[in-house]
Short mmCIF file of C-alpha atoms in Angstrom, two decimals:
data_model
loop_
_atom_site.label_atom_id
_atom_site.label_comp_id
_atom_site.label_asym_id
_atom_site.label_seq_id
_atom_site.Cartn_x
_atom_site.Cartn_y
_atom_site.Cartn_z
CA UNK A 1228 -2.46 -5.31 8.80
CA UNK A 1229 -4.63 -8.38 9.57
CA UNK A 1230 -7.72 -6.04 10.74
CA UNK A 1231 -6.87 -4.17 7.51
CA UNK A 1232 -7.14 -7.15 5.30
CA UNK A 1233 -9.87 -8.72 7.18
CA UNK A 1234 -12.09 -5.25 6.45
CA UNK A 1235 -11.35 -5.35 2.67
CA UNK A 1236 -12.78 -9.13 3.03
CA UNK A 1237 -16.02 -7.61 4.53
CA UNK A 1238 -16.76 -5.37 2.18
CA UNK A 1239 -15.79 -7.38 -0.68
CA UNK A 1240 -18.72 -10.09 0.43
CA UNK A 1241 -21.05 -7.52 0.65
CA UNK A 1242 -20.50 -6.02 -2.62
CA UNK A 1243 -21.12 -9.53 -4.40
CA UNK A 1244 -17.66 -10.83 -4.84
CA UNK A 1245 -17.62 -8.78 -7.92
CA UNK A 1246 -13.62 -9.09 -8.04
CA UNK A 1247 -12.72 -5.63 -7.27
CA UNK A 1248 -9.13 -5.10 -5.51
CA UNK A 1249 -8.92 -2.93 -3.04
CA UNK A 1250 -5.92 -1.53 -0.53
CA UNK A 1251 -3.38 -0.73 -3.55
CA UNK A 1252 -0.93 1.50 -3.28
CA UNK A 1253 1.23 2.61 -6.25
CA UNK A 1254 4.04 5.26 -6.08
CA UNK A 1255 5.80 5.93 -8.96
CA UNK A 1256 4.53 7.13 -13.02
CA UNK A 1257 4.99 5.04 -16.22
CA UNK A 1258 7.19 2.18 -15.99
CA UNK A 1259 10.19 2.86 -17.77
CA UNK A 1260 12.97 0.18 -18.53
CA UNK A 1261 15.95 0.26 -15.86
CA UNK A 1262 18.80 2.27 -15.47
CA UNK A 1263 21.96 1.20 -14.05
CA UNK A 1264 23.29 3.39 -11.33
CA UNK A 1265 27.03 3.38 -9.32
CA UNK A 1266 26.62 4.07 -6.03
CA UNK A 1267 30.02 2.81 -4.31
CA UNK A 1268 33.57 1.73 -5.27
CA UNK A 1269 35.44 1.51 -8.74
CA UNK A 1270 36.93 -0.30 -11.36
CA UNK A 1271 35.25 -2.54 -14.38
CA UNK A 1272 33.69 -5.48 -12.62
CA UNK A 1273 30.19 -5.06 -10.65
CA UNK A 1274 28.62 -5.82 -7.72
CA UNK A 1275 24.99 -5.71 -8.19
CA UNK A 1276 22.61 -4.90 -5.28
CA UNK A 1277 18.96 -6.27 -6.15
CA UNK A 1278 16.12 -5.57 -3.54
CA UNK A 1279 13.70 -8.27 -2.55
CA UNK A 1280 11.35 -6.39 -0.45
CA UNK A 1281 7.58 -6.24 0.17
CA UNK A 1282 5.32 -9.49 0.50
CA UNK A 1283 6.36 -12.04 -2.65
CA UNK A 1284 2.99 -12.52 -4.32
CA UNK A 1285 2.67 -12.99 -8.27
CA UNK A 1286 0.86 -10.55 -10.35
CA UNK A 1287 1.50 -7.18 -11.19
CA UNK A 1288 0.80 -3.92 -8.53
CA UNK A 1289 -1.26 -0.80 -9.39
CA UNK A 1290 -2.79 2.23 -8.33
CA UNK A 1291 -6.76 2.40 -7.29
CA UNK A 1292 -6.77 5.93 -9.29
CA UNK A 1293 -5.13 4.30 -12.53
CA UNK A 1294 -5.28 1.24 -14.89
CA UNK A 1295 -1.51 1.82 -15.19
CA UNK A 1296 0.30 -1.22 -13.97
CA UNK A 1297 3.73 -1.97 -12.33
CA UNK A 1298 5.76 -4.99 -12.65
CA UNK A 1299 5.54 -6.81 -9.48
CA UNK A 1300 8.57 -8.60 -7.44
CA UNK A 1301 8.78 -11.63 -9.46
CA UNK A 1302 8.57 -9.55 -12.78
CA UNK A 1303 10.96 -6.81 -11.42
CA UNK A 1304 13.58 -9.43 -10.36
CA UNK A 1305 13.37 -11.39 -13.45
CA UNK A 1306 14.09 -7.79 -15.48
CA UNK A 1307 16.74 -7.21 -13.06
CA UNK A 1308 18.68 -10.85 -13.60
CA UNK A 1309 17.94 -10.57 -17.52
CA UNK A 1310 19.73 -7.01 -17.41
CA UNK A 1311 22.35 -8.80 -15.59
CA UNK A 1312 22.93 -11.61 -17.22
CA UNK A 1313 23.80 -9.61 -20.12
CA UNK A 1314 26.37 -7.35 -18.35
CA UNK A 1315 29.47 -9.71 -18.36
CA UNK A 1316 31.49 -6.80 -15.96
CA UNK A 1317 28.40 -7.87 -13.22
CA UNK A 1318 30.43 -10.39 -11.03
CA UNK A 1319 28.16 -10.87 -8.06
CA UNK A 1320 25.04 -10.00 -7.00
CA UNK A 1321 24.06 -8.99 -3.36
CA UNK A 1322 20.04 -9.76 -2.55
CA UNK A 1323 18.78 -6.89 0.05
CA UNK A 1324 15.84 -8.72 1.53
CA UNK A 1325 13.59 -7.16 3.81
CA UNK A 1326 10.51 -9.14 3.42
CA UNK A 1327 8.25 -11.54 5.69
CA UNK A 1328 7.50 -14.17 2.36
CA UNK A 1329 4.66 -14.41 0.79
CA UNK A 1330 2.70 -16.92 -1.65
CA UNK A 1331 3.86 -20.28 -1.98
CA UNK A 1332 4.04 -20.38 -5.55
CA UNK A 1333 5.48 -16.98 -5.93
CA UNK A 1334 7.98 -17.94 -2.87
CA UNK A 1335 9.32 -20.83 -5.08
CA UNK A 1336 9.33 -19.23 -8.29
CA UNK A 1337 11.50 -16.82 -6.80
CA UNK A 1338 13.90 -18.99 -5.58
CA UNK A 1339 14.21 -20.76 -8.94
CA UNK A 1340 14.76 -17.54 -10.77
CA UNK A 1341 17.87 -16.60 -8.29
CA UNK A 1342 18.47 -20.59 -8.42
CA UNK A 1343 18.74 -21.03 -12.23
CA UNK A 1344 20.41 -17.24 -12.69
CA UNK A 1345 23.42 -17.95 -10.57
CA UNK A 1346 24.02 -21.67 -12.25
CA UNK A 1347 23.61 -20.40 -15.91
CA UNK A 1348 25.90 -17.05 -15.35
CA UNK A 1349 28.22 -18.71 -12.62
CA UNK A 1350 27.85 -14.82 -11.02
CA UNK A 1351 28.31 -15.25 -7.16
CA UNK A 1352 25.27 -14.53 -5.13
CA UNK A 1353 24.95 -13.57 -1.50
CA UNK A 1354 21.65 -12.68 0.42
CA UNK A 1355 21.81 -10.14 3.13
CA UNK A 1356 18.31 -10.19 5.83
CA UNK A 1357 17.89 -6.74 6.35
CA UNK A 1358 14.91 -5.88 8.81
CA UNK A 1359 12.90 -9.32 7.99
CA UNK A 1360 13.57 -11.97 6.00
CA UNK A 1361 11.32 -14.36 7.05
CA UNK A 1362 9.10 -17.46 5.77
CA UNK A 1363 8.77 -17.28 1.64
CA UNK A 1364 11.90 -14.64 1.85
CA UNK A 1365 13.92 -17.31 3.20
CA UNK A 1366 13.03 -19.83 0.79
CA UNK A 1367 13.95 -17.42 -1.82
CA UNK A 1368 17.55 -16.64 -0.13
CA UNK A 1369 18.43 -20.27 -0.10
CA UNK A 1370 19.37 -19.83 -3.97
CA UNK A 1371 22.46 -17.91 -2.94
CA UNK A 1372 25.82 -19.12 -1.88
CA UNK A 1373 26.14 -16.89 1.47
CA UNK A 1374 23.22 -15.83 3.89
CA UNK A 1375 24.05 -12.84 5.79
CA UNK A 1376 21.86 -10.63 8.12
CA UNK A 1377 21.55 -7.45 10.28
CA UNK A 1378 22.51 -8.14 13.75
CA UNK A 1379 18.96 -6.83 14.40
CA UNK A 1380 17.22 -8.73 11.68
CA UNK A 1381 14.56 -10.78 12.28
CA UNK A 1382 14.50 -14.27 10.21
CA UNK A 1383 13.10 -17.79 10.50
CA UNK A 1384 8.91 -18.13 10.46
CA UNK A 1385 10.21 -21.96 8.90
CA UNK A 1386 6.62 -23.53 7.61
CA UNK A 1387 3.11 -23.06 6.14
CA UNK A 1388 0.26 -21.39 7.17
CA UNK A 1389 -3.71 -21.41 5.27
CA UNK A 1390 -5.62 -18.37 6.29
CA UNK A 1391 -9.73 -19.36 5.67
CA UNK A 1392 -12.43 -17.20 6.25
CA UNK A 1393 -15.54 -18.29 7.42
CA UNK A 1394 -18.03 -15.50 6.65
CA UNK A 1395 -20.77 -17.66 7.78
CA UNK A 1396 -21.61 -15.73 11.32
CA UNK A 1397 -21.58 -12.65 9.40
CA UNK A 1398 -23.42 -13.69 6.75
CA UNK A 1399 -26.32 -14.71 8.88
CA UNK A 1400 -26.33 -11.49 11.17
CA UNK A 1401 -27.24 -9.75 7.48
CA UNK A 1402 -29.32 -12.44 6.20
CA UNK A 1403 -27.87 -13.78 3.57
CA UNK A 1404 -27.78 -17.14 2.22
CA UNK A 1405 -25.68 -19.31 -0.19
CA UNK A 1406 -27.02 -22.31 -2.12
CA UNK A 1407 -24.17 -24.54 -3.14
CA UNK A 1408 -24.97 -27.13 -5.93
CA UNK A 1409 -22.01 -29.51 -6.74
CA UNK A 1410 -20.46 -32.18 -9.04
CA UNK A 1411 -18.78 -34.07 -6.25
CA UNK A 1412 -19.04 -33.45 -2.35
CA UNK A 1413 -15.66 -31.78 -2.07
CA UNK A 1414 -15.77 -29.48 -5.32
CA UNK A 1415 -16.33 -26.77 -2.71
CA UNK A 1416 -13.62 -27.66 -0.15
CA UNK A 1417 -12.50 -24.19 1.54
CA UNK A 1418 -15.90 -22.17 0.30
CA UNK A 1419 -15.73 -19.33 3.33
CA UNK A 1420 -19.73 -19.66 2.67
CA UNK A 1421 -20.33 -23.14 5.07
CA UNK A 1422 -17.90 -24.53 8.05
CA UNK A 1423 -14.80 -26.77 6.67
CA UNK A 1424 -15.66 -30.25 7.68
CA UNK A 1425 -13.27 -33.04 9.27
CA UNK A 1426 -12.58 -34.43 5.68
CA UNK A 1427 -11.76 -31.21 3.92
CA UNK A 1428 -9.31 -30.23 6.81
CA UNK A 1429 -7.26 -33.51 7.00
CA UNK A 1430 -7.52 -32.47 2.95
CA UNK A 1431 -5.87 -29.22 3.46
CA UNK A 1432 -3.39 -30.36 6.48
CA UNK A 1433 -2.18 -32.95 3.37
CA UNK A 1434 -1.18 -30.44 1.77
CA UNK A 1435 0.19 -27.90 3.88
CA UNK A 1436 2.51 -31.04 5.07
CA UNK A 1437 3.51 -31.42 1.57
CA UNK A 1438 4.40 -28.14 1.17
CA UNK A 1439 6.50 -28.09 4.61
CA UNK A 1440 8.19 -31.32 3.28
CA UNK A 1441 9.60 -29.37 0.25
CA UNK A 1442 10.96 -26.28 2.40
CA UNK A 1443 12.76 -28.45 4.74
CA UNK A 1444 13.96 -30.36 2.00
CA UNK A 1445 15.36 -27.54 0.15
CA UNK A 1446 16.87 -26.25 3.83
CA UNK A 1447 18.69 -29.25 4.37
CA UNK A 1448 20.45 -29.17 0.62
CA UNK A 1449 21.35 -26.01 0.33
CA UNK A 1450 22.46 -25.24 3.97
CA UNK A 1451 23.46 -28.71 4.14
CA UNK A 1452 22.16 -29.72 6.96
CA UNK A 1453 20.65 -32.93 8.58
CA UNK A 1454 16.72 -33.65 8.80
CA UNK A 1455 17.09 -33.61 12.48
CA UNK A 1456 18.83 -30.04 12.57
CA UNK A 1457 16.36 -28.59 10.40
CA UNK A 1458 13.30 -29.96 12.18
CA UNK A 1459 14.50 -28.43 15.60
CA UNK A 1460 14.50 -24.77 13.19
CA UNK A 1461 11.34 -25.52 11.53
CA UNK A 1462 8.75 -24.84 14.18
CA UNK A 1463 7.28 -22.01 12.76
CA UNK A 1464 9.37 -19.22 15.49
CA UNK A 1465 11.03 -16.63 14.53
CA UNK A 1466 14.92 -16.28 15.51
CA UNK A 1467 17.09 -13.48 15.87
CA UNK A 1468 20.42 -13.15 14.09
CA UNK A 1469 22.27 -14.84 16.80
CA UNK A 1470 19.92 -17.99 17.22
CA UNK A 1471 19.63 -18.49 13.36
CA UNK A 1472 23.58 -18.60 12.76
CA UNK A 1473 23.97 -20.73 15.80
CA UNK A 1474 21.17 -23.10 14.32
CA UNK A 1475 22.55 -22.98 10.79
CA UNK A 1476 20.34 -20.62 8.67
CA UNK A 1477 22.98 -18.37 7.72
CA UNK A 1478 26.58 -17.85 7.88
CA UNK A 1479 27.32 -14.44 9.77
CA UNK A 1480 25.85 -11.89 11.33
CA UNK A 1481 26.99 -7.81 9.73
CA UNK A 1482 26.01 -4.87 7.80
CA UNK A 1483 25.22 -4.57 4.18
CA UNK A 1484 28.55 -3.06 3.73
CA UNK A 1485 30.03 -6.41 5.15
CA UNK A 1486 27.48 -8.61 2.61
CA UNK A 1487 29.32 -6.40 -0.55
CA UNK A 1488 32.26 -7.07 0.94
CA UNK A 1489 31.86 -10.89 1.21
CA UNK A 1490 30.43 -10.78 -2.36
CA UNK A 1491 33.58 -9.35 -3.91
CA UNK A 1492 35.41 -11.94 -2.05
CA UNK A 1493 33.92 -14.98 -3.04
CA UNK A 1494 33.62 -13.66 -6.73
CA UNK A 1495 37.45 -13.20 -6.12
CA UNK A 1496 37.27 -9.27 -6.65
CA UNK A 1497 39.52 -7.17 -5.13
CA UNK A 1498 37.92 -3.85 -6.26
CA UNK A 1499 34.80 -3.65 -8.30
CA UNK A 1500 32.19 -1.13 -8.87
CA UNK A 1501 28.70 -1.38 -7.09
CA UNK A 1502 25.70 -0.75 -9.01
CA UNK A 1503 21.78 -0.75 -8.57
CA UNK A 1504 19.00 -1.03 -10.97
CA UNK A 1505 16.14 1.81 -11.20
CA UNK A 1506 13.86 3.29 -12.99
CA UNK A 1507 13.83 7.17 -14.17
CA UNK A 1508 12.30 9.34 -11.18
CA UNK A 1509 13.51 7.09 -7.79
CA UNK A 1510 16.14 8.52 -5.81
CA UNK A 1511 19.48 6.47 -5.75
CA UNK A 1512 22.46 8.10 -3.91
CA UNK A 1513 24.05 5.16 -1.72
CA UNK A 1514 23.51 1.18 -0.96
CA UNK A 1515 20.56 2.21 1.51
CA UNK A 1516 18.43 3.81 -0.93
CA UNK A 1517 15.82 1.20 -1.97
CA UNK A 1518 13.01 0.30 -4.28
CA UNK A 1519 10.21 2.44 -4.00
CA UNK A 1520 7.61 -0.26 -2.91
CA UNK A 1521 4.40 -1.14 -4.61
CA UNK A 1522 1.95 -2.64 -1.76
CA UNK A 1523 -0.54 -4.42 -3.07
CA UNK A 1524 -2.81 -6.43 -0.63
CA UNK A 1525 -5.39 -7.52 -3.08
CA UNK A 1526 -3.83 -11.29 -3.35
CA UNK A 1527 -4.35 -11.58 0.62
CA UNK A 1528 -7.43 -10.19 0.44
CA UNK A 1529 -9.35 -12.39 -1.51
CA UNK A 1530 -11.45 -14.53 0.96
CA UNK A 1531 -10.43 -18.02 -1.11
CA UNK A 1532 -7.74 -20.14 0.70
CA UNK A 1533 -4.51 -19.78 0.28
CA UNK A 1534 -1.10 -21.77 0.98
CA UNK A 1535 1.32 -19.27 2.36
CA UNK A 1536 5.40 -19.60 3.12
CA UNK A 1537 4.52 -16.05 5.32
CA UNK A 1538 5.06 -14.27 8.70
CA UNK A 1539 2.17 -12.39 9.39
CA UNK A 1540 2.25 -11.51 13.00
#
């Protein structure tokens, strides 16, 4: 993905930083308004499976071929929560993550969406780590009252990580030049157009350690855990299932049928109902069938700096 990424950068420079986004991919027609489906169990109350899935960046997705739009994962879990919140039979709610995090900002608006949803409805919520749930996808999870994960699942990627480009090599090898005319000496901190100097990285390393301070923070409240424990998960490794229960970043180690399971029980349920959102035209049968996924790389791919909660082997 990186050489991808790092190709779309290329080309962007040379076409003038004109803004274009490139590497979208969009499957799916108009967007229509949700549908609930049943896909397992019975009886009034619901369990509500809600898909976190793809890289969390803001914005919306679309197609190169279209100016239609789609909702992206913020907006499409935001619709999903509002639909729940006004289902009063919706009980719990079971977060299928298989993502490696994403933006920051988009990380922690995530988590304060799931955060603020399950303290205003009082619905349970329990986060299950499918293939990856990683970096910004953690952060997110740590808004629900259970972590669970696959025994395969890959989780962890604790901290923050500033990609920079310096297009300066290839700039020269082309001959082109960039004339940089200021208010202040660091009004261009991060420009991929000149090397990043000693000030402007202890700059940036400010606030990357910032940022790191808040995700540990929120780690030790909501897994209740000590600064110490935390610090010795917070290197920036991944873990498997087995090392992140035995260091405290989730609670068991099962299958999503397990995570529905554990929902009902903590929402005191002894049967309910499990449901998924979609919209007209994707396929829904069982609790594996997902979100079709709208990849949209244009966020990474802009050659500005940017503070990422993301693993991005």
């Amino acid at each position: 993905m990186k050489k991808i990424v790092l190709f779309a950068i290329m080309i962007m420079l040379l076409s003038g930083m004109n803004g274009c986004t490139f590497l979208k991919v969009n499957i799916g027609e108009e967007v229509q308004p949700l549908t609930e489906k049943a896909i397992a169990g019975k009886g009034r109350d619901k369990v509500l499976v809600l898909d976190i899935s793809g890289i969390i960046m803001g914005g919306e997705t679309g197609s190169p071929l279209s100016d239609r739009k789609m909702p992206g994962l913020i907006a499409r879990v935001r619709e999903a929560l509002d639909r729940a919140r006004q289902d009063a039979h919706v009980k719990a709610v079971v977060l299928r993550v298989n993502s490696p995090g994403g933006g920051v900002t988009a990380s922690d608006i995530l988590y304060h969406e799931l955060k603020t949803f399950k303290q205003e409805t009082g619905v349970t919520l329990v986060a299950h780590i499918m293939d990856v749930g990683a970096s910004g996808a953690y952060y997110a999870a740590l808004a629900a009252d259970a972590i669970t994960a696959q025994p395969t699942s890959v989780t962890g990627s604790i901290g923050v990580i500033m990609y920079r480009i310096d297009a300066t090599g290839l700039m020269q090898k082309i001959g082109l030049q960039t004339a940089e005319i200021v208010s202040a000496d660091k009004k261009g901190i991060g420009s991929p157009f000149r090397p990043l100097s000693d000030d402007e990285r202890k700059i940036f390393q400010g606030f990357i350690d910032s940022l790191y301070g808040r995700f540990t923070g929120l780690i030790a409240e909501e897994r209740r855990m000590t600064p110490d424990a935390v610090k010795k998960m917070a290197d920036g490794r991944i873990f498997t299932s087995q090392e992140a229960q035995a260091g405290g970043l989730i609670d068991g180690i099962g299958y999503l049928e397990g995570a529905i399971e554990l929902a009902k029980k903590k929402a005191g349920l002894s049967e309910a109902t499990v449901v998924t959102y979609f919209r007209p035209g994707e396929y829904r049968t069982n609790i594996y069938s997902m979100n079709l996924i709208n990849i949209d790389l244009g966020d990474l791919a802009d050659p500005g700096a940017k503070f990422l909660y993301l693993w991005w082997p």
